[in-house]
PDB file of N, CA and C in Angstrom:
ATOM      1  N   UNK A   1     -55.272  56.458  19.674  1.00  0.00           N
ATOM      2  CA  UNK A   1     -56.109  55.768  18.720  1.00  0.00           C
ATOM      3  C   UNK A   1     -57.304  55.090  19.389  1.00  0.00           C
ATOM      4  N   UNK A   2     -57.112  54.670  20.634  1.00  0.00           N
ATOM      5  CA  UNK A   2     -58.227  54.047  21.346  1.00  0.00           C
ATOM      6  C   UNK A   2     -59.362  55.041  21.530  1.00  0.00           C
ATOM      7  N   UNK A   3     -59.014  56.283  21.808  1.00  0.00           N
ATOM      8  CA  UNK A   3     -60.038  57.307  21.983  1.00  0.00           C
ATOM      9  C   UNK A   3     -60.870  57.433  20.709  1.00  0.00           C
ATOM     10  N   UNK A   4     -60.223  57.442  19.562  1.00  0.00           N
ATOM     11  CA  UNK A   4     -60.925  57.534  18.285  1.00  0.00           C
ATOM     12  C   UNK A   4     -61.861  56.343  18.105  1.00  0.00           C
ATOM     13  N   UNK A   5     -61.376  55.147  18.390  1.00  0.00           N
ATOM     14  CA  UNK A   5     -62.192  53.943  18.234  1.00  0.00           C
ATOM     15  C   UNK A   5     -63.416  53.994  19.152  1.00  0.00           C
ATOM     16  N   UNK A   6     -63.209  54.372  20.397  1.00  0.00           N
ATOM     17  CA  UNK A   6     -64.325  54.453  21.337  1.00  0.00           C
ATOM     18  C   UNK A   6     -65.319  55.537  20.930  1.00  0.00           C
ATOM     19  N   UNK A   7     -64.795  56.676  20.477  1.00  0.00           N
ATOM     20  CA  UNK A   7     -65.672  57.772  20.054  1.00  0.00           C
ATOM     21  C   UNK A   7     -66.538  57.354  18.884  1.00  0.00           C
ATOM     22  N   UNK A   8     -65.949  56.687  17.914  1.00  0.00           N
ATOM     23  CA  UNK A   8     -66.725  56.272  16.742  1.00  0.00           C
ATOM     24  C   UNK A   8     -67.704  55.153  17.090  1.00  0.00           C
ATOM     25  N   UNK A   9     -67.332  54.277  18.024  1.00  0.00           N
ATOM     26  CA  UNK A   9     -68.272  53.241  18.466  1.00  0.00           C
ATOM     27  C   UNK A   9     -69.497  53.867  19.117  1.00  0.00           C
ATOM     28  N   UNK A  10     -69.309  54.978  19.785  1.00  0.00           N
ATOM     29  CA  UNK A  10     -70.408  55.675  20.439  1.00  0.00           C
ATOM     30  C   UNK A  10     -71.142  56.612  19.475  1.00  0.00           C
ATOM     31  N   UNK A  11     -70.661  56.636  18.247  1.00  0.00           N
ATOM     32  CA  UNK A  11     -71.249  57.481  17.197  1.00  0.00           C
ATOM     33  C   UNK A  11     -71.269  58.961  17.589  1.00  0.00           C
ATOM     34  N   UNK A  12     -70.145  59.388  18.174  1.00  0.00           N
ATOM     35  CA  UNK A  12     -69.979  60.788  18.536  1.00  0.00           C
ATOM     36  C   UNK A  12     -69.042  61.468  17.546  1.00  0.00           C
ATOM     37  N   UNK A  13     -69.342  62.689  17.213  1.00  0.00           N
ATOM     38  CA  UNK A  13     -68.408  63.471  16.411  1.00  0.00           C
ATOM     39  C   UNK A  13     -67.366  64.059  17.359  1.00  0.00           C
ATOM     40  N   UNK A  14     -66.296  64.579  16.786  1.00  0.00           N
ATOM     41  CA  UNK A  14     -65.291  65.239  17.611  1.00  0.00           C
ATOM     42  C   UNK A  14     -65.915  66.431  18.334  1.00  0.00           C
ATOM     43  N   UNK A  15     -66.777  67.151  17.643  1.00  0.00           N
ATOM     44  CA  UNK A  15     -67.430  68.316  18.241  1.00  0.00           C
ATOM     45  C   UNK A  15     -68.322  67.894  19.415  1.00  0.00           C
ATOM     46  N   UNK A  16     -69.063  66.811  19.253  1.00  0.00           N
ATOM     47  CA  UNK A  16     -69.938  66.343  20.330  1.00  0.00           C
ATOM     48  C   UNK A  16     -69.132  65.911  21.551  1.00  0.00           C
ATOM     49  N   UNK A  17     -68.051  65.162  21.319  1.00  0.00           N
ATOM     50  CA  UNK A  17     -67.203  64.743  22.434  1.00  0.00           C
ATOM     51  C   UNK A  17     -66.571  65.963  23.100  1.00  0.00           C
ATOM     52  N   UNK A  18     -66.120  66.905  22.296  1.00  0.00           N
ATOM     53  CA  UNK A  18     -65.545  68.134  22.840  1.00  0.00           C
ATOM     54  C   UNK A  18     -66.528  68.873  23.728  1.00  0.00           C
ATOM     55  N   UNK A  19     -67.776  68.938  23.297  1.00  0.00           N
ATOM     56  CA  UNK A  19     -68.806  69.610  24.091  1.00  0.00           C
ATOM     57  C   UNK A  19     -69.052  68.870  25.404  1.00  0.00           C
ATOM     58  N   UNK A  20     -69.094  67.547  25.360  1.00  0.00           N
ATOM     59  CA  UNK A  20     -69.324  66.742  26.562  1.00  0.00           C
ATOM     60  C   UNK A  20     -68.237  66.983  27.602  1.00  0.00           C
ATOM     61  N   UNK A  21     -66.994  67.071  27.146  1.00  0.00           N
ATOM     62  CA  UNK A  21     -65.876  67.231  28.094  1.00  0.00           C
ATOM     63  C   UNK A  21     -65.521  68.694  28.366  1.00  0.00           C
ATOM     64  N   UNK A  22     -66.255  69.614  27.769  1.00  0.00           N
ATOM     65  CA  UNK A  22     -66.064  71.024  28.075  1.00  0.00           C
ATOM     66  C   UNK A  22     -65.016  71.749  27.262  1.00  0.00           C
ATOM     67  N   UNK A  23     -64.708  71.236  26.074  1.00  0.00           N
ATOM     68  CA  UNK A  23     -63.771  71.939  25.192  1.00  0.00           C
ATOM     69  C   UNK A  23     -64.562  72.855  24.259  1.00  0.00           C
ATOM     70  N   UNK A  24     -63.999  74.005  23.956  1.00  0.00           N
ATOM     71  CA  UNK A  24     -64.664  74.957  23.071  1.00  0.00           C
ATOM     72  C   UNK A  24     -64.523  74.594  21.598  1.00  0.00           C
ATOM     73  N   UNK A  25     -63.576  73.720  21.288  1.00  0.00           N
ATOM     74  CA  UNK A  25     -63.297  73.393  19.901  1.00  0.00           C
ATOM     75  C   UNK A  25     -63.060  71.902  19.725  1.00  0.00           C
ATOM     76  N   UNK A  26     -63.561  71.370  18.636  1.00  0.00           N
ATOM     77  CA  UNK A  26     -63.346  69.952  18.326  1.00  0.00           C
ATOM     78  C   UNK A  26     -61.912  69.695  17.889  1.00  0.00           C
ATOM     79  N   UNK A  27     -61.193  70.731  17.522  1.00  0.00           N
ATOM     80  CA  UNK A  27     -59.830  70.591  17.012  1.00  0.00           C
ATOM     81  C   UNK A  27     -58.933  69.876  18.025  1.00  0.00           C
ATOM     82  N   UNK A  28     -59.101  70.223  19.300  1.00  0.00           N
ATOM     83  CA  UNK A  28     -58.260  69.613  20.325  1.00  0.00           C
ATOM     84  C   UNK A  28     -58.537  68.112  20.430  1.00  0.00           C
ATOM     85  N   UNK A  29     -59.776  67.685  20.262  1.00  0.00           N
ATOM     86  CA  UNK A  29     -60.112  66.255  20.271  1.00  0.00           C
ATOM     87  C   UNK A  29     -59.344  65.565  19.145  1.00  0.00           C
ATOM     88  N   UNK A  30     -59.324  66.167  17.978  1.00  0.00           N
ATOM     89  CA  UNK A  30     -58.582  65.616  16.848  1.00  0.00           C
ATOM     90  C   UNK A  30     -57.093  65.506  17.141  1.00  0.00           C
ATOM     91  N   UNK A  31     -56.554  66.507  17.814  1.00  0.00           N
ATOM     92  CA  UNK A  31     -55.132  66.482  18.172  1.00  0.00           C
ATOM     93  C   UNK A  31     -54.839  65.347  19.145  1.00  0.00           C
ATOM     94  N   UNK A  32     -55.752  65.114  20.092  1.00  0.00           N
ATOM     95  CA  UNK A  32     -55.576  63.986  21.011  1.00  0.00           C
ATOM     96  C   UNK A  32     -55.614  62.665  20.249  1.00  0.00           C
ATOM     97  N   UNK A  33     -56.551  62.559  19.323  1.00  0.00           N
ATOM     98  CA  UNK A  33     -56.756  61.301  18.606  1.00  0.00           C
ATOM     99  C   UNK A  33     -55.579  60.923  17.714  1.00  0.00           C
ATOM    100  N   UNK A  34     -54.900  61.903  17.151  1.00  0.00           N
ATOM    101  CA  UNK A  34     -53.772  61.574  16.273  1.00  0.00           C
ATOM    102  C   UNK A  34     -52.428  61.638  16.998  1.00  0.00           C
ATOM    103  N   UNK A  35     -52.475  61.929  18.296  1.00  0.00           N
ATOM    104  CA  UNK A  35     -51.250  61.915  19.087  1.00  0.00           C
ATOM    105  C   UNK A  35     -50.428  63.185  19.032  1.00  0.00           C
ATOM    106  N   UNK A  36     -50.989  64.259  18.500  1.00  0.00           N
ATOM    107  CA  UNK A  36     -50.251  65.528  18.440  1.00  0.00           C
ATOM    108  C   UNK A  36     -50.292  66.270  19.766  1.00  0.00           C
ATOM    109  N   UNK A  37     -51.202  65.858  20.644  1.00  0.00           N
ATOM    110  CA  UNK A  37     -51.300  66.464  21.976  1.00  0.00           C
ATOM    111  C   UNK A  37     -51.722  65.389  22.956  1.00  0.00           C
ATOM    112  N   UNK A  38     -51.315  65.580  24.197  1.00  0.00           N
ATOM    113  CA  UNK A  38     -51.695  64.681  25.281  1.00  0.00           C
ATOM    114  C   UNK A  38     -52.598  65.458  26.234  1.00  0.00           C
ATOM    115  N   UNK A  39     -53.749  64.895  26.587  1.00  0.00           N
ATOM    116  CA  UNK A  39     -54.637  65.620  27.501  1.00  0.00           C
ATOM    117  C   UNK A  39     -54.058  65.682  28.919  1.00  0.00           C
ATOM    118  N   UNK A  40     -54.336  66.776  29.599  1.00  0.00           N
ATOM    119  CA  UNK A  40     -53.956  66.903  31.012  1.00  0.00           C
ATOM    120  C   UNK A  40     -54.772  65.886  31.811  1.00  0.00           C
ATOM    121  N   UNK A  41     -54.350  65.626  33.029  1.00  0.00           N
ATOM    122  CA  UNK A  41     -54.981  64.591  33.854  1.00  0.00           C
ATOM    123  C   UNK A  41     -56.485  64.817  34.019  1.00  0.00           C
ATOM    124  N   UNK A  42     -56.895  66.055  34.275  1.00  0.00           N
ATOM    125  CA  UNK A  42     -58.327  66.310  34.460  1.00  0.00           C
ATOM    126  C   UNK A  42     -59.103  66.091  33.170  1.00  0.00           C
ATOM    127  N   UNK A  43     -58.525  66.453  32.032  1.00  0.00           N
ATOM    128  CA  UNK A  43     -59.185  66.233  30.748  1.00  0.00           C
ATOM    129  C   UNK A  43     -59.223  64.746  30.420  1.00  0.00           C
ATOM    130  N   UNK A  44     -58.158  64.037  30.732  1.00  0.00           N
ATOM    131  CA  UNK A  44     -58.113  62.592  30.507  1.00  0.00           C
ATOM    132  C   UNK A  44     -59.234  61.903  31.289  1.00  0.00           C
ATOM    133  N   UNK A  45     -59.436  62.349  32.505  1.00  0.00           N
ATOM    134  CA  UNK A  45     -60.501  61.801  33.335  1.00  0.00           C
ATOM    135  C   UNK A  45     -61.874  62.072  32.719  1.00  0.00           C
ATOM    136  N   UNK A  46     -62.077  63.274  32.215  1.00  0.00           N
ATOM    137  CA  UNK A  46     -63.351  63.619  31.566  1.00  0.00           C
ATOM    138  C   UNK A  46     -63.562  62.790  30.301  1.00  0.00           C
ATOM    139  N   UNK A  47     -62.505  62.600  29.525  1.00  0.00           N
ATOM    140  CA  UNK A  47     -62.607  61.791  28.310  1.00  0.00           C
ATOM    141  C   UNK A  47     -62.958  60.345  28.649  1.00  0.00           C
ATOM    142  N   UNK A  48     -62.303  59.800  29.659  1.00  0.00           N
ATOM    143  CA  UNK A  48     -62.574  58.415  30.054  1.00  0.00           C
ATOM    144  C   UNK A  48     -64.026  58.263  30.490  1.00  0.00           C
ATOM    145  N   UNK A  49     -64.507  59.221  31.257  1.00  0.00           N
ATOM    146  CA  UNK A  49     -65.901  59.158  31.716  1.00  0.00           C
ATOM    147  C   UNK A  49     -66.862  59.260  30.535  1.00  0.00           C
ATOM    148  N   UNK A  50     -66.603  60.190  29.638  1.00  0.00           N
ATOM    149  CA  UNK A  50     -67.476  60.375  28.469  1.00  0.00           C
ATOM    150  C   UNK A  50     -67.483  59.148  27.557  1.00  0.00           C
ATOM    151  N   UNK A  51     -66.354  58.466  27.493  1.00  0.00           N
ATOM    152  CA  UNK A  51     -66.228  57.297  26.610  1.00  0.00           C
ATOM    153  C   UNK A  51     -66.484  55.983  27.350  1.00  0.00           C
ATOM    154  N   UNK A  52     -66.884  56.094  28.616  1.00  0.00           N
ATOM    155  CA  UNK A  52     -67.211  54.934  29.447  1.00  0.00           C
ATOM    156  C   UNK A  52     -66.066  53.920  29.493  1.00  0.00           C
ATOM    157  N   UNK A  53     -64.888  54.439  29.831  1.00  0.00           N
ATOM    158  CA  UNK A  53     -63.706  53.584  29.955  1.00  0.00           C
ATOM    159  C   UNK A  53     -62.856  54.108  31.100  1.00  0.00           C
ATOM    160  N   UNK A  54     -61.654  53.615  31.210  1.00  0.00           N
ATOM    161  CA  UNK A  54     -60.752  54.081  32.257  1.00  0.00           C
ATOM    162  C   UNK A  54     -59.651  54.942  31.647  1.00  0.00           C
ATOM    163  N   UNK A  55     -59.054  55.756  32.480  1.00  0.00           N
ATOM    164  CA  UNK A  55     -57.925  56.551  32.006  1.00  0.00           C
ATOM    165  C   UNK A  55     -56.772  55.629  31.620  1.00  0.00           C
ATOM    166  N   UNK A  56     -56.611  54.549  32.365  1.00  0.00           N
ATOM    167  CA  UNK A  56     -55.553  53.585  32.064  1.00  0.00           C
ATOM    168  C   UNK A  56     -55.709  53.025  30.653  1.00  0.00           C
ATOM    169  N   UNK A  57     -56.935  52.707  30.270  1.00  0.00           N
ATOM    170  CA  UNK A  57     -57.177  52.165  28.936  1.00  0.00           C
ATOM    171  C   UNK A  57     -56.801  53.182  27.854  1.00  0.00           C
ATOM    172  N   UNK A  58     -57.122  54.454  28.094  1.00  0.00           N
ATOM    173  CA  UNK A  58     -56.803  55.495  27.111  1.00  0.00           C
ATOM    174  C   UNK A  58     -55.306  55.766  27.023  1.00  0.00           C
ATOM    175  N   UNK A  59     -54.622  55.696  28.150  1.00  0.00           N
ATOM    176  CA  UNK A  59     -53.196  56.032  28.197  1.00  0.00           C
ATOM    177  C   UNK A  59     -52.326  54.891  27.706  1.00  0.00           C
ATOM    178  N   UNK A  60     -52.635  53.686  28.090  1.00  0.00           N
ATOM    179  CA  UNK A  60     -51.783  52.543  27.797  1.00  0.00           C
ATOM    180  C   UNK A  60     -52.158  51.877  26.486  1.00  0.00           C
ATOM    181  N   UNK A  61     -51.670  52.450  25.418  1.00  0.00           N
ATOM    182  CA  UNK A  61     -51.936  51.930  24.081  1.00  0.00           C
ATOM    183  C   UNK A  61     -51.458  50.496  23.893  1.00  0.00           C
ATOM    184  N   UNK A  62     -50.450  50.091  24.667  1.00  0.00           N
ATOM    185  CA  UNK A  62     -49.876  48.769  24.469  1.00  0.00           C
ATOM    186  C   UNK A  62     -50.598  47.664  25.234  1.00  0.00           C
ATOM    187  N   UNK A  63     -51.642  48.028  26.000  1.00  0.00           N
ATOM    188  CA  UNK A  63     -52.426  47.003  26.683  1.00  0.00           C
ATOM    189  C   UNK A  63     -53.118  46.175  25.611  1.00  0.00           C
ATOM    190  N   UNK A  64     -52.978  44.863  25.715  1.00  0.00           N
ATOM    191  CA  UNK A  64     -53.560  44.010  24.678  1.00  0.00           C
ATOM    192  C   UNK A  64     -54.467  42.959  25.296  1.00  0.00           C
ATOM    193  N   UNK A  65     -55.018  42.121  24.447  1.00  0.00           N
ATOM    194  CA  UNK A  65     -55.949  41.093  24.896  1.00  0.00           C
ATOM    195  C   UNK A  65     -55.304  40.102  25.851  1.00  0.00           C
ATOM    196  N   UNK A  66     -53.998  39.881  25.741  1.00  0.00           N
ATOM    197  CA  UNK A  66     -53.365  38.908  26.629  1.00  0.00           C
ATOM    198  C   UNK A  66     -53.423  39.361  28.075  1.00  0.00           C
ATOM    199  N   UNK A  67     -53.376  40.671  28.323  1.00  0.00           N
ATOM    200  CA  UNK A  67     -53.500  41.168  29.690  1.00  0.00           C
ATOM    201  C   UNK A  67     -54.887  40.891  30.238  1.00  0.00           C
ATOM    202  N   UNK A  68     -55.896  41.079  29.410  1.00  0.00           N
ATOM    203  CA  UNK A  68     -57.268  40.784  29.822  1.00  0.00           C
ATOM    204  C   UNK A  68     -57.431  39.285  29.974  1.00  0.00           C
ATOM    205  N   UNK A  69     -56.900  38.524  29.044  1.00  0.00           N
ATOM    206  CA  UNK A  69     -57.014  37.068  29.084  1.00  0.00           C
ATOM    207  C   UNK A  69     -56.375  36.504  30.338  1.00  0.00           C
ATOM    208  N   UNK A  70     -55.288  37.108  30.779  1.00  0.00           N
ATOM    209  CA  UNK A  70     -54.621  36.633  31.985  1.00  0.00           C
ATOM    210  C   UNK A  70     -55.527  36.764  33.197  1.00  0.00           C
ATOM    211  N   UNK A  71     -56.413  37.729  33.181  1.00  0.00           N
ATOM    212  CA  UNK A  71     -57.323  37.937  34.288  1.00  0.00           C
ATOM    213  C   UNK A  71     -58.633  37.175  34.105  1.00  0.00           C
ATOM    214  N   UNK A  72     -59.025  36.894  32.893  1.00  0.00           N
ATOM    215  CA  UNK A  72     -60.286  36.229  32.589  1.00  0.00           C
ATOM    216  C   UNK A  72     -59.981  34.913  31.900  1.00  0.00           C
ATOM    217  N   UNK A  73     -60.157  33.817  32.611  1.00  0.00           N
ATOM    218  CA  UNK A  73     -59.745  32.518  32.085  1.00  0.00           C
ATOM    219  C   UNK A  73     -60.833  31.798  31.309  1.00  0.00           C
ATOM    220  N   UNK A  74     -62.090  32.200  31.454  1.00  0.00           N
ATOM    221  CA  UNK A  74     -63.187  31.575  30.725  1.00  0.00           C
ATOM    222  C   UNK A  74     -63.213  32.145  29.301  1.00  0.00           C
ATOM    223  N   UNK A  75     -62.747  31.356  28.343  1.00  0.00           N
ATOM    224  CA  UNK A  75     -62.625  31.832  26.952  1.00  0.00           C
ATOM    225  C   UNK A  75     -63.968  32.236  26.348  1.00  0.00           C
ATOM    226  N   UNK A  76     -65.012  31.469  26.650  1.00  0.00           N
ATOM    227  CA  UNK A  76     -66.331  31.796  26.097  1.00  0.00           C
ATOM    228  C   UNK A  76     -66.811  33.140  26.642  1.00  0.00           C
ATOM    229  N   UNK A  77     -66.604  33.367  27.938  1.00  0.00           N
ATOM    230  CA  UNK A  77     -66.988  34.631  28.544  1.00  0.00           C
ATOM    231  C   UNK A  77     -66.171  35.785  27.961  1.00  0.00           C
ATOM    232  N   UNK A  78     -64.892  35.563  27.745  1.00  0.00           N
ATOM    233  CA  UNK A  78     -64.040  36.576  27.130  1.00  0.00           C
ATOM    234  C   UNK A  78     -64.555  36.939  25.740  1.00  0.00           C
ATOM    235  N   UNK A  79     -64.923  35.933  24.963  1.00  0.00           N
ATOM    236  CA  UNK A  79     -65.461  36.175  23.617  1.00  0.00           C
ATOM    237  C   UNK A  79     -66.752  36.994  23.691  1.00  0.00           C
ATOM    238  N   UNK A  80     -67.606  36.665  24.657  1.00  0.00           N
ATOM    239  CA  UNK A  80     -68.856  37.402  24.803  1.00  0.00           C
ATOM    240  C   UNK A  80     -68.604  38.852  25.202  1.00  0.00           C
ATOM    241  N   UNK A  81     -67.657  39.063  26.113  1.00  0.00           N
ATOM    242  CA  UNK A  81     -67.341  40.431  26.506  1.00  0.00           C
ATOM    243  C   UNK A  81     -66.788  41.240  25.331  1.00  0.00           C
ATOM    244  N   UNK A  82     -66.009  40.608  24.482  1.00  0.00           N
ATOM    245  CA  UNK A  82     -65.484  41.300  23.298  1.00  0.00           C
ATOM    246  C   UNK A  82     -66.626  41.714  22.373  1.00  0.00           C
ATOM    247  N   UNK A  83     -67.625  40.861  22.248  1.00  0.00           N
ATOM    248  CA  UNK A  83     -68.773  41.199  21.414  1.00  0.00           C
ATOM    249  C   UNK A  83     -69.595  42.324  22.035  1.00  0.00           C
ATOM    250  N   UNK A  84     -69.755  42.281  23.342  1.00  0.00           N
ATOM    251  CA  UNK A  84     -70.489  43.333  24.036  1.00  0.00           C
ATOM    252  C   UNK A  84     -69.782  44.672  23.855  1.00  0.00           C
ATOM    253  N   UNK A  85     -68.463  44.652  23.856  1.00  0.00           N
ATOM    254  CA  UNK A  85     -67.673  45.872  23.679  1.00  0.00           C
ATOM    255  C   UNK A  85     -68.036  46.614  22.387  1.00  0.00           C
ATOM    256  N   UNK A  86     -68.499  45.886  21.382  1.00  0.00           N
ATOM    257  CA  UNK A  86     -68.818  46.482  20.088  1.00  0.00           C
ATOM    258  C   UNK A  86     -70.242  47.028  20.004  1.00  0.00           C
ATOM    259  N   UNK A  87     -71.044  46.775  21.025  1.00  0.00           N
ATOM    260  CA  UNK A  87     -72.424  47.247  21.026  1.00  0.00           C
ATOM    261  C   UNK A  87     -72.493  48.756  21.235  1.00  0.00           C
ATOM    262  N   UNK A  88     -73.630  49.325  20.897  1.00  0.00           N
ATOM    263  CA  UNK A  88     -73.812  50.756  21.155  1.00  0.00           C
ATOM    264  C   UNK A  88     -73.997  50.974  22.657  1.00  0.00           C
ATOM    265  N   UNK A  89     -73.928  52.202  23.095  1.00  0.00           N
ATOM    266  CA  UNK A  89     -73.943  52.526  24.520  1.00  0.00           C
ATOM    267  C   UNK A  89     -75.215  52.036  25.209  1.00  0.00           C
ATOM    268  N   UNK A  90     -76.345  52.163  24.545  1.00  0.00           N
ATOM    269  CA  UNK A  90     -77.609  51.736  25.146  1.00  0.00           C
ATOM    270  C   UNK A  90     -77.637  50.225  25.378  1.00  0.00           C
ATOM    271  N   UNK A  91     -77.195  49.459  24.390  1.00  0.00           N
ATOM    272  CA  UNK A  91     -77.168  48.004  24.533  1.00  0.00           C
ATOM    273  C   UNK A  91     -76.151  47.562  25.586  1.00  0.00           C
ATOM    274  N   UNK A  92     -74.991  48.235  25.628  1.00  0.00           N
ATOM    275  CA  UNK A  92     -73.995  47.919  26.660  1.00  0.00           C
ATOM    276  C   UNK A  92     -74.580  48.156  28.042  1.00  0.00           C
ATOM    277  N   UNK A  93     -75.287  49.270  28.184  1.00  0.00           N
ATOM    278  CA  UNK A  93     -75.901  49.590  29.465  1.00  0.00           C
ATOM    279  C   UNK A  93     -76.892  48.500  29.874  1.00  0.00           C
ATOM    280  N   UNK A  94     -77.655  48.006  28.928  1.00  0.00           N
ATOM    281  CA  UNK A  94     -78.616  46.944  29.196  1.00  0.00           C
ATOM    282  C   UNK A  94     -77.907  45.674  29.671  1.00  0.00           C
ATOM    283  N   UNK A  95     -76.828  45.289  28.995  1.00  0.00           N
ATOM    284  CA  UNK A  95     -76.052  44.106  29.390  1.00  0.00           C
ATOM    285  C   UNK A  95     -75.509  44.293  30.804  1.00  0.00           C
ATOM    286  N   UNK A  96     -74.950  45.477  31.083  1.00  0.00           N
ATOM    287  CA  UNK A  96     -74.416  45.751  32.417  1.00  0.00           C
ATOM    288  C   UNK A  96     -75.511  45.670  33.482  1.00  0.00           C
ATOM    289  N   UNK A  97     -76.711  46.136  33.143  1.00  0.00           N
ATOM    290  CA  UNK A  97     -77.833  46.079  34.077  1.00  0.00           C
ATOM    291  C   UNK A  97     -78.205  44.639  34.385  1.00  0.00           C
ATOM    292  N   UNK A  98     -78.241  43.783  33.359  1.00  0.00           N
ATOM    293  CA  UNK A  98     -78.537  42.363  33.572  1.00  0.00           C
ATOM    294  C   UNK A  98     -77.479  41.706  34.466  1.00  0.00           C
ATOM    295  N   UNK A  99     -76.224  41.987  34.176  1.00  0.00           N
ATOM    296  CA  UNK A  99     -75.144  41.405  34.971  1.00  0.00           C
ATOM    297  C   UNK A  99     -75.247  41.879  36.420  1.00  0.00           C
ATOM    298  N   UNK A 100     -75.473  43.181  36.596  1.00  0.00           N
ATOM    299  CA  UNK A 100     -75.594  43.736  37.938  1.00  0.00           C
ATOM    300  C   UNK A 100     -76.769  43.107  38.688  1.00  0.00           C
ATOM    301  N   UNK A 101     -77.899  42.935  38.017  1.00  0.00           N
ATOM    302  CA  UNK A 101     -79.074  42.319  38.655  1.00  0.00           C
ATOM    303  C   UNK A 101     -78.766  40.887  39.075  1.00  0.00           C
ATOM    304  N   UNK A 102     -78.111  40.142  38.214  1.00  0.00           N
ATOM    305  CA  UNK A 102     -77.768  38.760  38.550  1.00  0.00           C
ATOM    306  C   UNK A 102     -76.826  38.702  39.745  1.00  0.00           C
ATOM    307  N   UNK A 103     -75.789  39.537  39.724  1.00  0.00           N
ATOM    308  CA  UNK A 103     -74.816  39.533  40.815  1.00  0.00           C
ATOM    309  C   UNK A 103     -75.457  39.977  42.129  1.00  0.00           C
ATOM    310  N   UNK A 104     -76.330  40.968  42.063  1.00  0.00           N
ATOM    311  CA  UNK A 104     -77.037  41.419  43.268  1.00  0.00           C
ATOM    312  C   UNK A 104     -77.891  40.294  43.834  1.00  0.00           C
ATOM    313  N   UNK A 105     -78.599  39.596  42.955  1.00  0.00           N
ATOM    314  CA  UNK A 105     -79.417  38.457  43.381  1.00  0.00           C
ATOM    315  C   UNK A 105     -78.533  37.405  44.052  1.00  0.00           C
ATOM    316  N   UNK A 106     -77.400  37.107  43.467  1.00  0.00           N
ATOM    317  CA  UNK A 106     -76.480  36.106  44.007  1.00  0.00           C
ATOM    318  C   UNK A 106     -75.964  36.529  45.384  1.00  0.00           C
ATOM    319  N   UNK A 107     -75.614  37.807  45.531  1.00  0.00           N
ATOM    320  CA  UNK A 107     -75.123  38.306  46.818  1.00  0.00           C
ATOM    321  C   UNK A 107     -76.207  38.200  47.896  1.00  0.00           C
ATOM    322  N   UNK A 108     -77.427  38.518  47.529  1.00  0.00           N
ATOM    323  CA  UNK A 108     -78.539  38.427  48.474  1.00  0.00           C
ATOM    324  C   UNK A 108     -78.753  36.976  48.888  1.00  0.00           C
ATOM    325  N   UNK A 109     -78.700  36.071  47.923  1.00  0.00           N
ATOM    326  CA  UNK A 109     -78.867  34.639  48.233  1.00  0.00           C
ATOM    327  C   UNK A 109     -77.775  34.163  49.191  1.00  0.00           C
ATOM    328  N   UNK A 110     -76.566  34.591  48.973  1.00  0.00           N
ATOM    329  CA  UNK A 110     -75.454  34.192  49.837  1.00  0.00           C
ATOM    330  C   UNK A 110     -75.601  34.790  51.228  1.00  0.00           C
ATOM    331  N   UNK A 111     -76.103  36.007  51.281  1.00  0.00           N
ATOM    332  CA  UNK A 111     -76.283  36.693  52.553  1.00  0.00           C
ATOM    333  C   UNK A 111     -77.361  36.006  53.406  1.00  0.00           C
ATOM    334  N   UNK A 112     -78.423  35.539  52.731  1.00  0.00           N
ATOM    335  CA  UNK A 112     -79.545  34.897  53.412  1.00  0.00           C
ATOM    336  C   UNK A 112     -79.156  33.545  53.974  1.00  0.00           C
ATOM    337  N   UNK A 113     -78.219  32.859  53.358  1.00  0.00           N
ATOM    338  CA  UNK A 113     -77.800  31.519  53.803  1.00  0.00           C
ATOM    339  C   UNK A 113     -77.280  31.498  55.167  1.00  0.00           C
TER     340      UNK A 113
END
């Protein structure tokens, strides 16, 4: 079900996702999404890359917010990341670029000290 949610957030059809990952038919994407088939490891990797996530996220349906919360203690930051998760791919990329630029700047400042 996570695959379906991510695919629709990216505004991809089953056929488009199938083409990206090298499947000849969108039918197999539908089978993955409803749980009638499990992708092989190489296909799972391609799906994760196409959907900009991890294979672990796609496989572990029972992973919930508490697991993320346990790692991220700043509640405001967690809320912001949840909102970013709902953005389209272009906007997410922009947010990631800003974060990367800030972190790079911080690393350079620390290195210069």
